[in-house]
Short mmCIF file of C-alpha atoms in Angstrom, two decimals:
data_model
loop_
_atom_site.label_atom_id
_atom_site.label_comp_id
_atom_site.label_asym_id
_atom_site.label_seq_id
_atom_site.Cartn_x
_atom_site.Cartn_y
_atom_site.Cartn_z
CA UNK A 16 29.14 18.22 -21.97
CA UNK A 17 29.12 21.95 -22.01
CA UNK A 18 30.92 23.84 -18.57
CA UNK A 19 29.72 26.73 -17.04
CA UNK A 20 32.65 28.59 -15.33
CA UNK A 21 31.23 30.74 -12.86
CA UNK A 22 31.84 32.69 -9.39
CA UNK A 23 31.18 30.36 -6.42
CA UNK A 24 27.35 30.32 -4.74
CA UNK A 25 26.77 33.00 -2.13
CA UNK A 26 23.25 34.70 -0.19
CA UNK A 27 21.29 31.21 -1.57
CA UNK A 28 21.95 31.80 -5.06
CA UNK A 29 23.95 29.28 -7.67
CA UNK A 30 26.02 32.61 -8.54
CA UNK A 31 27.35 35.45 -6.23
CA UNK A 32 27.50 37.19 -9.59
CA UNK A 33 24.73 38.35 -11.38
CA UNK A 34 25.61 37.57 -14.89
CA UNK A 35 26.90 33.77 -13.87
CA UNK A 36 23.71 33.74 -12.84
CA UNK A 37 21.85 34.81 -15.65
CA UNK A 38 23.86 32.21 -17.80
CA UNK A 39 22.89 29.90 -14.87
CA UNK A 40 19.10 30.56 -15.30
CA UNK A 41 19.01 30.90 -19.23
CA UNK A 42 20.55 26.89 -19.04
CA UNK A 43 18.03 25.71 -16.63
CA UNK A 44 15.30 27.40 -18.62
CA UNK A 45 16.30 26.09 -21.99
CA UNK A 46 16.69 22.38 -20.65
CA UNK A 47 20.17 22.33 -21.54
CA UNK A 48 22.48 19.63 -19.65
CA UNK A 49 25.77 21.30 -18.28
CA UNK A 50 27.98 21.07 -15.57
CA UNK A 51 28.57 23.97 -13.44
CA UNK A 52 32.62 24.78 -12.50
CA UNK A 53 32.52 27.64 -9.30
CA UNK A 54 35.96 29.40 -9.31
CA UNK A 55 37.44 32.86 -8.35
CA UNK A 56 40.41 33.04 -10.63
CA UNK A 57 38.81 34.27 -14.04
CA UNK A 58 42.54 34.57 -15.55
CA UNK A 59 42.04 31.22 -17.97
CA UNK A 60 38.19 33.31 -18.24
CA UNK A 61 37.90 35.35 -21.92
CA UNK A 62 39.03 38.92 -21.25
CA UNK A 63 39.86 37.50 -17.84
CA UNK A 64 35.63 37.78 -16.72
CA UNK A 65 33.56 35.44 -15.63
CA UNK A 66 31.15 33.86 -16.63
CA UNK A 67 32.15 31.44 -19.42
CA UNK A 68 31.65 28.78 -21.08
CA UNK A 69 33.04 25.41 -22.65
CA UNK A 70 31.53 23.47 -25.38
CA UNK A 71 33.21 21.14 -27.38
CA UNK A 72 35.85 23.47 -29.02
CA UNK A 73 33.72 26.63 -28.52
CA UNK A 74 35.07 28.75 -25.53
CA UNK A 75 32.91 31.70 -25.26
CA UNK A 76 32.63 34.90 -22.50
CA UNK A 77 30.23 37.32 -21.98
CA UNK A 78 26.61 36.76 -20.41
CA UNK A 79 25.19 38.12 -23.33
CA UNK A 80 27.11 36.78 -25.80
CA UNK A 81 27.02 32.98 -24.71
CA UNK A 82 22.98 33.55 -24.59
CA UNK A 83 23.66 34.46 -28.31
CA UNK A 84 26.18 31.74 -28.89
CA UNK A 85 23.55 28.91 -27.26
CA UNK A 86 20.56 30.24 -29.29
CA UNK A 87 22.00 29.88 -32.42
CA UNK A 88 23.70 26.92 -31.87
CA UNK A 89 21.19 24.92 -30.10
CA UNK A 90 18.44 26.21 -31.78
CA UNK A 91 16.93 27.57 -28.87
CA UNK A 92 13.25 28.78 -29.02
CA UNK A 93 13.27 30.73 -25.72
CA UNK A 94 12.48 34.10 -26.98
CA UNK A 95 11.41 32.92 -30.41
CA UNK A 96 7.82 34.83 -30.05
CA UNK A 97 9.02 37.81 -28.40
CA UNK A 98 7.53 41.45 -30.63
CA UNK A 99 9.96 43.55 -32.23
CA UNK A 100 8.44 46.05 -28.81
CA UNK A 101 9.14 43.19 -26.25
CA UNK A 102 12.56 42.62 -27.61
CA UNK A 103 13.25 46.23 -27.84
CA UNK A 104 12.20 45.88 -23.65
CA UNK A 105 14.34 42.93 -23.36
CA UNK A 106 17.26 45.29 -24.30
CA UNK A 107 16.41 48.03 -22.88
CA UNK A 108 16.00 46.18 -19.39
CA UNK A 109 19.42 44.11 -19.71
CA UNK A 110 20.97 47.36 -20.45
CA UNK A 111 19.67 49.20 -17.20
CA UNK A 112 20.15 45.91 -15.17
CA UNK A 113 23.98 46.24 -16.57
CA UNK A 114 24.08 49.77 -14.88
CA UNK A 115 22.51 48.23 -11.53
CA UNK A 116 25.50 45.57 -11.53
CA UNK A 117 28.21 48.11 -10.79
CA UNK A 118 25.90 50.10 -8.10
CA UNK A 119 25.48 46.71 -6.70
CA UNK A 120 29.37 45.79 -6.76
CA UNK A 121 30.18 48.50 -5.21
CA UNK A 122 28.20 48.32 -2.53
CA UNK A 123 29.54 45.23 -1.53
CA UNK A 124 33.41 45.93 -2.11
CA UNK A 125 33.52 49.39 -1.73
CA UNK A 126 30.90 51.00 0.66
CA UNK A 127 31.97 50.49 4.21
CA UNK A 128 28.45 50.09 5.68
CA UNK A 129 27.78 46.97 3.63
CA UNK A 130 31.55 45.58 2.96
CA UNK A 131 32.04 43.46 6.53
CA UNK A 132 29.12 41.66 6.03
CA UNK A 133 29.74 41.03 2.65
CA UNK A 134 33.35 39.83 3.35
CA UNK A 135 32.28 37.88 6.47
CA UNK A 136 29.90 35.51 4.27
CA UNK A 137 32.67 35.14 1.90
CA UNK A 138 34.80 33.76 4.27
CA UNK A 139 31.90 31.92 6.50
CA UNK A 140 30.59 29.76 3.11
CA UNK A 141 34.17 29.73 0.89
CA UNK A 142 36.46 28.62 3.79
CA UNK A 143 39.38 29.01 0.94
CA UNK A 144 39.53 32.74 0.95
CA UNK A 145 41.24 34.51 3.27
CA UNK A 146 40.70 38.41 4.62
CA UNK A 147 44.29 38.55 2.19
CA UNK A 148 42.71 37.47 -1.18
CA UNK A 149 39.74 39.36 -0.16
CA UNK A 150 41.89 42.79 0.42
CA UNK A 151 43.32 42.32 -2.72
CA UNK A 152 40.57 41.80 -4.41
CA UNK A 153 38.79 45.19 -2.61
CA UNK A 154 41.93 47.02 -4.39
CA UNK A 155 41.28 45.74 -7.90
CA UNK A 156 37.89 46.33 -7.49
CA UNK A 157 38.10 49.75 -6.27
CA UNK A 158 40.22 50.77 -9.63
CA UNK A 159 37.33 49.26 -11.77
CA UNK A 160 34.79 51.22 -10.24
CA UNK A 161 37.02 54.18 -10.69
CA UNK A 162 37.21 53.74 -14.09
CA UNK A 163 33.96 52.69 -15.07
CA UNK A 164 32.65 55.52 -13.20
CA UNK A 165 30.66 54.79 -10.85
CA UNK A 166 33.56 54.74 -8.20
CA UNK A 167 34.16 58.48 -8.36
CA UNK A 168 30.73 58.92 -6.83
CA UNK A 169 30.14 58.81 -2.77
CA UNK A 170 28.53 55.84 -1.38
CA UNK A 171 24.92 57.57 -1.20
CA UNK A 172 25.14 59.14 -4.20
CA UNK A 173 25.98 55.83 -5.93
CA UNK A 174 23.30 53.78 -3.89
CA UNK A 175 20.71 56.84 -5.30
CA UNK A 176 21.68 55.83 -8.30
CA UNK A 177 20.66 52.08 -8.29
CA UNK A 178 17.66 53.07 -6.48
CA UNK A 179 16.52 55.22 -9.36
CA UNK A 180 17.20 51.89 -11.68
CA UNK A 181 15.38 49.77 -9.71
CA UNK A 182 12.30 52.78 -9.39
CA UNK A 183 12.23 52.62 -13.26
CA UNK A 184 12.45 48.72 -13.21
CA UNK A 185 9.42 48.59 -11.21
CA UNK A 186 7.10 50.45 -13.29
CA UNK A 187 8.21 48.32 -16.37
CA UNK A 188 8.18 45.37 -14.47
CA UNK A 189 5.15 44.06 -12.61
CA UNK A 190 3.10 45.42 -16.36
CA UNK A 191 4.95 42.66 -18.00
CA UNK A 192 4.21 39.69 -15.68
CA UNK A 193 0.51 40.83 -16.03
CA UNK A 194 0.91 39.90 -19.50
CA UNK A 195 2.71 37.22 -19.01
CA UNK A 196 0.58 34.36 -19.59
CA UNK A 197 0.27 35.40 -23.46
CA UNK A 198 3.55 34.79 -24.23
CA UNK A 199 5.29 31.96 -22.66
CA UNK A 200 8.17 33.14 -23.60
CA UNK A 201 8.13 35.88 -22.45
CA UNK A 202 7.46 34.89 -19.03
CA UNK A 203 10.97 32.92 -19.12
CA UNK A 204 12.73 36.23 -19.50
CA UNK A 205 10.91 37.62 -17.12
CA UNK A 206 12.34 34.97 -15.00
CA UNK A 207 15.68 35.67 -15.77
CA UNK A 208 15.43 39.22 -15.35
CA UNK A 209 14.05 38.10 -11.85
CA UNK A 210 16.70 35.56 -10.65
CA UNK A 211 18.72 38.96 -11.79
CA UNK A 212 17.52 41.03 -9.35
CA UNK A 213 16.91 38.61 -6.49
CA UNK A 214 20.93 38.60 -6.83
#
């Protein structure tokens, strides 16, 4: 049966991560049977990251890539209908929602005012990890963020700029679910792109 390796659940959702949880939603959607490993260590992971999969032989990483990888091999319809326009969207959304991930990691590891209460529900619903792990795992974040970018800005300026993603998601948004009904799916991805930002 196919795996799903993914971060552990966290805040109520099957993946404290947001593209584990796309993966997550994109199975469920398509009707596809997997099982679904949680784990922290992503160094057995493709370019160490998480999420990934298992199938058969297949070993594959990246959310966007094992969407690819399960269309083509399963046949999958899920998008089939989508207009050259909508898919254009689709792209142009996953792309901005891939700039909201880092404003959104940071916050959590990086920006004092939200990083206790972050850390405390890590430790209150994954009894494994201790305030060590988790320190060490602030300090490898905090050298990703600085050089991806976003961690060279100060914690308002970087929460600005995830506000003026989600400002631009909203106009595109709530359009496309009027819509939705036309295209069903279409309104799949819009679930995904929900579950997304929900996370």
């Amino acid at each position: 049966m196919l795996t799903l390796y993914s971060y552990p659940e966290l805040f109520g959702v099957a993946d404290n991560n947001g593209y584990g949880l796309k993966v997550f939603a994109f199975l469920k959607l398509a009707g596809l049977p997997f099982h679904h490993v949680h784990i922290f260590d992503a160094a057995k992971a493709p370019r160490s990251q998480l999420p990934y999969i298992v199938d058969g032989n297949d070993t594959v990483g990246d959310s966007e890539t094992i969407l690819a990888y399960l269309t083509k091999k399963y046949a999958l319809t899920l998008d089939a209908a989508l207009t050259k326009a909508q898919s254009t969207q689709n792209l142009l959304i996953t792309r901005m929602l891939d700039d909201l991930y880092w404003v959104m990691s940071y916050s959590r590891w990086k920006d004092e005012r939200y990083w206790r209460s972050f850390r405390d529900a890590l430790l209150r619903e994954h009894p494994s990890l201790t305030t060590e792990i988790l320190g060490k795992a602030r300090e490898f974040n905090a050298q990703r963020y600085y050089y991806q970018g976003i961690g060279r800005y100060d914690p308002d300026a970087a929460m600005a700029r995830g506000l003026a993603d989600l400002s631009a998601l909203a106009t595109l948004v709530p359009a496309a679910w009027r819509k939705a009904d036309q295209y069903r799916c279409k309104h799949l991805w819009l679930y995904r792109q929900h579950l997304f930002l929900r996370y």
